[in-house]
Amino acid sequence: MAKITKIALTGAPCSGKTSAVERLAADLYTDSRDVFICPESAYEVIASGVSRENYLAFETIVAKKQLENEAEILKKAEQSEKNEVVIIYDRGITDCFSYVDDSDALAENIGINIVDSWARYDALIVMETAPESEYFSTS
């Protein structure tokens, strides 16, 4: 079985996470190393029409989808025939805790507390900047 390294990117909206994930994946892939990307689950949940009116309910759905996506990508990674595998997460379960006032309630809803959410990954990269663009403005 391959050695699996898990790297999650987190940070503000429009801080460059998805672009960094794609670049990181391209840079890390080699003949002896597979790279898998776990997409941001919030996009899937929003696209399905779930309301964000109640943040705890919304983030619970996002977190459960994230856990489902992470299990699926881990299963694929475990089937790799290469010596090394890197899984890069475009946001991780940790992010869900950032959007709720009651992290204990979210932890109860999903069965993982905030500290354990960090421990799921070997590395957590925090993207702090949000450059102005046609999609995001600071004014």
Short mmCIF file of N, CA and C in Angstrom, two decimals:
data_model
loop_
_atom_site.label_atom_id
_atom_site.label_comp_id
_atom_site.label_asym_id
_atom_site.label_seq_id
_atom_site.Cartn_x
_atom_site.Cartn_y
_atom_site.Cartn_z
N MET A 1 0.84 -1.19 0.00
CA MET A 1 0.00 0.00 0.00
C MET A 1 0.89 1.25 0.00
N ALA A 2 0.46 2.24 -0.74
CA ALA A 2 1.22 3.48 -0.88
C ALA A 2 1.19 4.31 0.40
N LYS A 3 2.24 5.09 0.59
CA LYS A 3 2.25 6.07 1.67
C LYS A 3 1.35 7.22 1.22
N ILE A 4 0.36 7.58 2.05
CA ILE A 4 -0.60 8.63 1.68
C ILE A 4 -0.37 9.86 2.54
N THR A 5 -0.18 10.99 1.90
CA THR A 5 -0.04 12.28 2.57
C THR A 5 -1.26 13.12 2.24
N LYS A 6 -1.84 13.72 3.28
CA LYS A 6 -3.06 14.52 3.11
C LYS A 6 -2.76 15.99 3.39
N ILE A 7 -3.04 16.84 2.41
CA ILE A 7 -2.80 18.28 2.53
C ILE A 7 -4.11 19.01 2.28
N ALA A 8 -4.54 19.84 3.23
CA ALA A 8 -5.77 20.62 3.06
C ALA A 8 -5.41 22.10 2.93
N LEU A 9 -6.08 22.78 2.01
CA LEU A 9 -5.95 24.22 1.89
C LEU A 9 -7.20 24.86 2.46
N THR A 10 -7.01 25.90 3.23
CA THR A 10 -8.12 26.60 3.85
C THR A 10 -7.87 28.09 3.70
N GLY A 11 -8.91 28.88 3.90
CA GLY A 11 -8.75 30.33 3.83
C GLY A 11 -10.00 31.01 3.35
N ALA A 12 -9.89 32.30 3.25
CA ALA A 12 -11.02 33.15 2.88
C ALA A 12 -11.48 32.87 1.45
N PRO A 13 -12.74 33.19 1.16
CA PRO A 13 -13.21 33.08 -0.23
C PRO A 13 -12.33 33.93 -1.15
N CYS A 14 -12.07 33.42 -2.32
CA CYS A 14 -11.26 34.12 -3.34
C CYS A 14 -9.81 34.36 -2.91
N SER A 15 -9.30 33.54 -2.01
CA SER A 15 -7.91 33.71 -1.58
C SER A 15 -6.93 32.91 -2.42
N GLY A 16 -7.42 32.19 -3.40
CA GLY A 16 -6.54 31.46 -4.30
C GLY A 16 -6.40 29.98 -4.01
N LYS A 17 -7.28 29.43 -3.19
CA LYS A 17 -7.17 28.03 -2.80
C LYS A 17 -7.25 27.08 -4.01
N THR A 18 -8.27 27.23 -4.81
CA THR A 18 -8.46 26.32 -5.94
C THR A 18 -7.30 26.42 -6.93
N SER A 19 -6.85 27.62 -7.21
CA SER A 19 -5.69 27.80 -8.09
C SER A 19 -4.45 27.15 -7.49
N ALA A 20 -4.26 27.33 -6.18
CA ALA A 20 -3.10 26.73 -5.51
C ALA A 20 -3.19 25.20 -5.52
N VAL A 21 -4.38 24.68 -5.32
CA VAL A 21 -4.58 23.22 -5.34
C VAL A 21 -4.16 22.66 -6.70
N GLU A 22 -4.62 23.29 -7.76
CA GLU A 22 -4.30 22.82 -9.10
C GLU A 22 -2.80 22.90 -9.38
N ARG A 23 -2.17 23.98 -8.96
CA ARG A 23 -0.72 24.14 -9.17
C ARG A 23 0.07 23.14 -8.35
N LEU A 24 -0.33 22.98 -7.10
CA LEU A 24 0.33 22.03 -6.20
C LEU A 24 0.22 20.61 -6.75
N ALA A 25 -0.96 20.25 -7.24
CA ALA A 25 -1.16 18.91 -7.80
C ALA A 25 -0.24 18.68 -9.00
N ALA A 26 -0.15 19.67 -9.87
CA ALA A 26 0.72 19.55 -11.04
C ALA A 26 2.19 19.43 -10.64
N ASP A 27 2.59 20.20 -9.63
CA ASP A 27 3.98 20.17 -9.18
C ASP A 27 4.35 18.87 -8.45
N LEU A 28 3.39 18.28 -7.75
CA LEU A 28 3.68 17.09 -6.95
C LEU A 28 3.60 15.78 -7.72
N TYR A 29 2.86 15.76 -8.82
CA TYR A 29 2.69 14.52 -9.57
C TYR A 29 4.01 14.09 -10.21
N THR A 30 4.37 12.81 -10.05
CA THR A 30 5.56 12.24 -10.69
C THR A 30 5.22 10.82 -11.14
N ASP A 31 6.19 10.17 -11.77
CA ASP A 31 5.98 8.79 -12.20
C ASP A 31 5.75 7.84 -11.02
N SER A 32 6.30 8.19 -9.87
CA SER A 32 6.16 7.32 -8.70
C SER A 32 5.18 7.87 -7.65
N ARG A 33 4.56 9.01 -7.95
CA ARG A 33 3.63 9.63 -6.98
C ARG A 33 2.33 10.01 -7.67
N ASP A 34 1.23 9.51 -7.14
CA ASP A 34 -0.10 9.89 -7.60
C ASP A 34 -0.59 11.08 -6.78
N VAL A 35 -1.40 11.91 -7.39
CA VAL A 35 -2.00 13.04 -6.69
C VAL A 35 -3.50 13.03 -6.97
N PHE A 36 -4.27 13.12 -5.91
CA PHE A 36 -5.72 13.18 -6.02
C PHE A 36 -6.19 14.50 -5.42
N ILE A 37 -7.22 15.08 -6.02
CA ILE A 37 -7.79 16.33 -5.52
C ILE A 37 -9.20 16.05 -5.01
N CYS A 38 -9.46 16.49 -3.79
CA CYS A 38 -10.80 16.41 -3.23
C CYS A 38 -11.42 17.80 -3.36
N PRO A 39 -12.46 17.94 -4.19
CA PRO A 39 -13.03 19.27 -4.45
C PRO A 39 -13.77 19.84 -3.24
N GLU A 40 -13.99 21.13 -3.29
CA GLU A 40 -14.72 21.82 -2.23
C GLU A 40 -16.17 21.37 -2.21
N SER A 41 -16.61 20.82 -1.10
CA SER A 41 -17.97 20.26 -1.01
C SER A 41 -19.05 21.33 -0.94
N ALA A 42 -18.71 22.52 -0.46
CA ALA A 42 -19.72 23.58 -0.35
C ALA A 42 -20.32 23.92 -1.71
N TYR A 43 -19.50 23.90 -2.76
CA TYR A 43 -20.02 24.18 -4.10
C TYR A 43 -21.08 23.17 -4.50
N GLU A 44 -20.83 21.91 -4.19
CA GLU A 44 -21.81 20.87 -4.52
C GLU A 44 -23.11 21.09 -3.77
N VAL A 45 -23.00 21.45 -2.50
CA VAL A 45 -24.19 21.65 -1.67
C VAL A 45 -24.97 22.88 -2.15
N ILE A 46 -24.28 23.96 -2.43
CA ILE A 46 -24.94 25.17 -2.93
C ILE A 46 -25.63 24.89 -4.27
N ALA A 47 -24.94 24.17 -5.15
CA ALA A 47 -25.51 23.85 -6.46
C ALA A 47 -26.77 22.98 -6.35
N SER A 48 -26.88 22.24 -5.26
CA SER A 48 -28.07 21.39 -5.08
C SER A 48 -29.26 22.18 -4.57
N GLY A 49 -29.04 23.48 -4.25
CA GLY A 49 -30.14 24.34 -3.85
C GLY A 49 -30.37 24.47 -2.36
N VAL A 50 -29.46 23.96 -1.55
CA VAL A 50 -29.61 24.06 -0.10
C VAL A 50 -29.44 25.51 0.33
N SER A 51 -30.34 25.97 1.19
CA SER A 51 -30.32 27.35 1.68
C SER A 51 -29.21 27.55 2.72
N ARG A 52 -28.64 28.75 2.70
CA ARG A 52 -27.64 29.12 3.70
C ARG A 52 -28.24 29.98 4.81
N GLU A 53 -29.56 30.02 4.87
CA GLU A 53 -30.25 30.86 5.86
C GLU A 53 -29.86 30.46 7.29
N ASN A 54 -29.78 29.18 7.56
CA ASN A 54 -29.38 28.67 8.86
C ASN A 54 -27.97 28.10 8.70
N TYR A 55 -26.96 28.83 9.19
CA TYR A 55 -25.57 28.43 8.95
C TYR A 55 -25.23 27.09 9.57
N LEU A 56 -25.75 26.80 10.76
CA LEU A 56 -25.44 25.52 11.39
C LEU A 56 -25.99 24.37 10.55
N ALA A 57 -27.22 24.48 10.10
CA ALA A 57 -27.81 23.43 9.27
C ALA A 57 -27.05 23.30 7.95
N PHE A 58 -26.74 24.44 7.34
CA PHE A 58 -26.00 24.43 6.07
C PHE A 58 -24.62 23.79 6.24
N GLU A 59 -23.87 24.23 7.24
CA GLU A 59 -22.51 23.70 7.44
C GLU A 59 -22.53 22.24 7.86
N THR A 60 -23.59 21.80 8.51
CA THR A 60 -23.72 20.38 8.83
C THR A 60 -23.83 19.57 7.55
N ILE A 61 -24.62 20.05 6.61
CA ILE A 61 -24.77 19.37 5.32
C ILE A 61 -23.45 19.40 4.55
N VAL A 62 -22.78 20.55 4.56
CA VAL A 62 -21.49 20.67 3.87
C VAL A 62 -20.47 19.72 4.49
N ALA A 63 -20.42 19.68 5.82
CA ALA A 63 -19.46 18.82 6.51
C ALA A 63 -19.72 17.34 6.20
N LYS A 64 -20.97 16.95 6.21
CA LYS A 64 -21.29 15.55 5.90
C LYS A 64 -20.92 15.21 4.46
N LYS A 65 -21.15 16.14 3.54
CA LYS A 65 -20.75 15.94 2.14
C LYS A 65 -19.23 15.87 2.04
N GLN A 66 -18.53 16.72 2.80
CA GLN A 66 -17.07 16.72 2.80
C GLN A 66 -16.54 15.37 3.29
N LEU A 67 -17.12 14.86 4.37
CA LEU A 67 -16.71 13.56 4.90
C LEU A 67 -16.94 12.45 3.87
N GLU A 68 -18.05 12.52 3.18
CA GLU A 68 -18.36 11.56 2.12
C GLU A 68 -17.33 11.66 0.99
N ASN A 69 -17.02 12.89 0.55
CA ASN A 69 -16.04 13.09 -0.51
C ASN A 69 -14.65 12.62 -0.08
N GLU A 70 -14.29 12.90 1.18
CA GLU A 70 -12.98 12.50 1.68
C GLU A 70 -12.85 10.97 1.73
N ALA A 71 -13.91 10.29 2.15
CA ALA A 71 -13.88 8.82 2.20
C ALA A 71 -13.74 8.24 0.79
N GLU A 72 -14.44 8.85 -0.16
CA GLU A 72 -14.39 8.38 -1.54
C GLU A 72 -13.00 8.57 -2.15
N ILE A 73 -12.40 9.72 -1.91
CA ILE A 73 -11.08 10.00 -2.49
C ILE A 73 -10.00 9.15 -1.81
N LEU A 74 -10.16 8.90 -0.51
CA LEU A 74 -9.21 8.04 0.21
C LEU A 74 -9.27 6.62 -0.34
N LYS A 75 -10.45 6.14 -0.63
CA LYS A 75 -10.61 4.80 -1.20
C LYS A 75 -9.87 4.71 -2.54
N LYS A 76 -10.01 5.74 -3.37
CA LYS A 76 -9.30 5.76 -4.66
C LYS A 76 -7.79 5.80 -4.43
N ALA A 77 -7.35 6.61 -3.48
CA ALA A 77 -5.92 6.75 -3.19
C ALA A 77 -5.33 5.43 -2.71
N GLU A 78 -6.09 4.70 -1.91
CA GLU A 78 -5.61 3.42 -1.39
C GLU A 78 -5.47 2.37 -2.49
N GLN A 79 -6.12 2.57 -3.61
CA GLN A 79 -6.04 1.63 -4.74
C GLN A 79 -4.91 1.98 -5.71
N SER A 80 -4.21 3.08 -5.44
CA SER A 80 -3.11 3.48 -6.33
C SER A 80 -2.01 2.43 -6.31
N GLU A 81 -1.40 2.24 -7.45
CA GLU A 81 -0.29 1.30 -7.56
C GLU A 81 1.06 2.00 -7.40
N LYS A 82 1.05 3.28 -7.15
CA LYS A 82 2.30 4.02 -6.99
C LYS A 82 2.78 3.95 -5.53
N ASN A 83 4.06 4.27 -5.32
CA ASN A 83 4.66 4.19 -3.99
C ASN A 83 4.15 5.27 -3.05
N GLU A 84 3.84 6.40 -3.61
CA GLU A 84 3.40 7.56 -2.81
C GLU A 84 2.12 8.11 -3.39
N VAL A 85 1.27 8.63 -2.50
CA VAL A 85 0.05 9.30 -2.93
C VAL A 85 -0.11 10.56 -2.10
N VAL A 86 -0.50 11.63 -2.76
CA VAL A 86 -0.83 12.87 -2.07
C VAL A 86 -2.29 13.18 -2.38
N ILE A 87 -3.05 13.45 -1.32
CA ILE A 87 -4.42 13.92 -1.50
C ILE A 87 -4.43 15.39 -1.11
N ILE A 88 -4.92 16.22 -2.02
CA ILE A 88 -5.02 17.65 -1.75
C ILE A 88 -6.49 18.01 -1.64
N TYR A 89 -6.85 18.63 -0.53
CA TYR A 89 -8.24 18.97 -0.26
C TYR A 89 -8.45 20.47 -0.48
N ASP A 90 -9.35 20.80 -1.40
CA ASP A 90 -9.74 22.20 -1.63
C ASP A 90 -10.75 22.53 -0.53
N ARG A 91 -10.26 22.98 0.56
CA ARG A 91 -10.95 23.14 1.84
C ARG A 91 -11.08 21.76 2.47
N GLY A 92 -11.04 21.72 3.77
CA GLY A 92 -11.23 20.48 4.49
C GLY A 92 -12.40 20.60 5.44
N ILE A 93 -12.60 19.59 6.22
CA ILE A 93 -13.70 19.59 7.18
C ILE A 93 -13.53 20.73 8.19
N THR A 94 -12.29 21.12 8.43
CA THR A 94 -11.96 22.20 9.35
C THR A 94 -12.69 23.49 9.00
N ASP A 95 -12.85 23.77 7.72
CA ASP A 95 -13.46 25.02 7.27
C ASP A 95 -14.90 25.18 7.76
N CYS A 96 -15.60 24.07 7.88
CA CYS A 96 -17.01 24.15 8.30
C CYS A 96 -17.15 24.81 9.67
N PHE A 97 -16.17 24.61 10.53
CA PHE A 97 -16.21 25.20 11.86
C PHE A 97 -16.05 26.72 11.83
N SER A 98 -15.48 27.24 10.76
CA SER A 98 -15.23 28.68 10.64
C SER A 98 -16.49 29.49 10.38
N TYR A 99 -17.53 28.83 9.93
CA TYR A 99 -18.74 29.54 9.52
C TYR A 99 -19.90 29.43 10.51
N VAL A 100 -19.67 28.80 11.65
CA VAL A 100 -20.75 28.64 12.63
C VAL A 100 -20.37 29.29 13.96
N ASP A 101 -21.39 29.75 14.68
CA ASP A 101 -21.16 30.34 16.01
C ASP A 101 -20.98 29.26 17.07
N ASP A 102 -21.58 28.11 16.86
CA ASP A 102 -21.57 27.05 17.86
C ASP A 102 -20.83 25.83 17.32
N SER A 103 -19.51 25.81 17.49
CA SER A 103 -18.72 24.69 16.96
C SER A 103 -19.02 23.39 17.69
N ASP A 104 -19.45 23.47 18.95
CA ASP A 104 -19.82 22.25 19.68
C ASP A 104 -21.04 21.59 19.05
N ALA A 105 -22.01 22.40 18.62
CA ALA A 105 -23.21 21.85 17.98
C ALA A 105 -22.85 21.19 16.65
N LEU A 106 -21.96 21.83 15.88
CA LEU A 106 -21.53 21.22 14.61
C LEU A 106 -20.79 19.92 14.90
N ALA A 107 -19.92 19.92 15.88
CA ALA A 107 -19.18 18.71 16.24
C ALA A 107 -20.15 17.58 16.61
N GLU A 108 -21.17 17.91 17.36
CA GLU A 108 -22.17 16.91 17.73
C GLU A 108 -22.91 16.40 16.49
N ASN A 109 -23.22 17.29 15.57
CA ASN A 109 -23.95 16.91 14.35
C ASN A 109 -23.15 15.99 13.43
N ILE A 110 -21.83 16.17 13.41
CA ILE A 110 -21.02 15.40 12.44
C ILE A 110 -20.11 14.35 13.09
N GLY A 111 -20.02 14.38 14.42
CA GLY A 111 -19.22 13.38 15.12
C GLY A 111 -17.73 13.63 15.11
N ILE A 112 -17.31 14.85 14.81
CA ILE A 112 -15.89 15.22 14.80
C ILE A 112 -15.78 16.61 15.42
N ASN A 113 -14.88 16.78 16.39
CA ASN A 113 -14.70 18.11 16.97
C ASN A 113 -13.65 18.88 16.18
N ILE A 114 -13.51 20.15 16.49
CA ILE A 114 -12.63 21.00 15.70
C ILE A 114 -11.16 20.55 15.76
N VAL A 115 -10.70 20.11 16.92
CA VAL A 115 -9.31 19.66 17.05
C VAL A 115 -9.08 18.42 16.19
N ASP A 116 -10.00 17.46 16.27
CA ASP A 116 -9.88 16.25 15.45
C ASP A 116 -9.99 16.57 13.96
N SER A 117 -10.71 17.64 13.63
CA SER A 117 -10.81 18.02 12.21
C SER A 117 -9.46 18.43 11.67
N TRP A 118 -8.66 19.09 12.49
CA TRP A 118 -7.31 19.48 12.05
C TRP A 118 -6.42 18.26 11.91
N ALA A 119 -6.58 17.30 12.80
CA ALA A 119 -5.72 16.12 12.84
C ALA A 119 -5.95 15.17 11.66
N ARG A 120 -6.99 15.38 10.88
CA ARG A 120 -7.29 14.53 9.73
C ARG A 120 -6.24 14.69 8.62
N TYR A 121 -5.50 15.80 8.66
CA TYR A 121 -4.58 16.14 7.58
C TYR A 121 -3.15 16.17 8.09
N ASP A 122 -2.21 15.83 7.20
CA ASP A 122 -0.79 15.90 7.56
C ASP A 122 -0.28 17.33 7.50
N ALA A 123 -0.92 18.15 6.67
CA ALA A 123 -0.54 19.56 6.56
C ALA A 123 -1.79 20.37 6.26
N LEU A 124 -1.84 21.56 6.81
CA LEU A 124 -2.95 22.48 6.59
C LEU A 124 -2.34 23.80 6.13
N ILE A 125 -2.64 24.20 4.91
CA ILE A 125 -2.11 25.44 4.35
C ILE A 125 -3.20 26.50 4.41
N VAL A 126 -2.91 27.60 5.07
CA VAL A 126 -3.88 28.69 5.23
C VAL A 126 -3.58 29.79 4.22
N MET A 127 -4.55 30.06 3.36
CA MET A 127 -4.43 31.13 2.37
C MET A 127 -5.04 32.38 2.98
N GLU A 128 -4.24 33.41 3.18
CA GLU A 128 -4.71 34.59 3.90
C GLU A 128 -5.15 35.75 3.03
N THR A 129 -4.70 35.82 1.82
CA THR A 129 -5.01 37.00 1.01
C THR A 129 -6.22 36.76 0.13
N ALA A 130 -6.88 37.83 -0.17
CA ALA A 130 -8.01 37.80 -1.10
C ALA A 130 -7.80 38.95 -2.08
N PRO A 131 -7.09 38.70 -3.18
CA PRO A 131 -6.79 39.79 -4.11
C PRO A 131 -8.04 40.32 -4.79
N GLU A 132 -8.03 41.60 -5.06
CA GLU A 132 -9.16 42.18 -5.78
C GLU A 132 -9.15 41.66 -7.21
N SER A 133 -10.33 41.40 -7.71
CA SER A 133 -10.47 40.93 -9.08
C SER A 133 -11.89 41.26 -9.54
N GLU A 134 -12.22 40.79 -10.72
CA GLU A 134 -13.58 41.03 -11.21
C GLU A 134 -14.60 40.25 -10.37
N TYR A 135 -14.14 39.24 -9.61
CA TYR A 135 -15.04 38.42 -8.82
C TYR A 135 -15.13 38.86 -7.36
N PHE A 136 -14.14 39.59 -6.90
CA PHE A 136 -14.07 39.96 -5.49
C PHE A 136 -13.50 41.36 -5.35
N SER A 137 -14.13 42.15 -4.52
CA SER A 137 -13.66 43.53 -4.32
C SER A 137 -13.65 43.81 -2.83
N THR A 138 -12.65 44.55 -2.38
CA THR A 138 -12.56 44.92 -0.97
C THR A 138 -13.26 46.24 -0.69
N SER A 139 -13.80 46.87 -1.71
CA SER A 139 -14.47 48.17 -1.50
C SER A 139 -15.96 48.03 -1.44
#
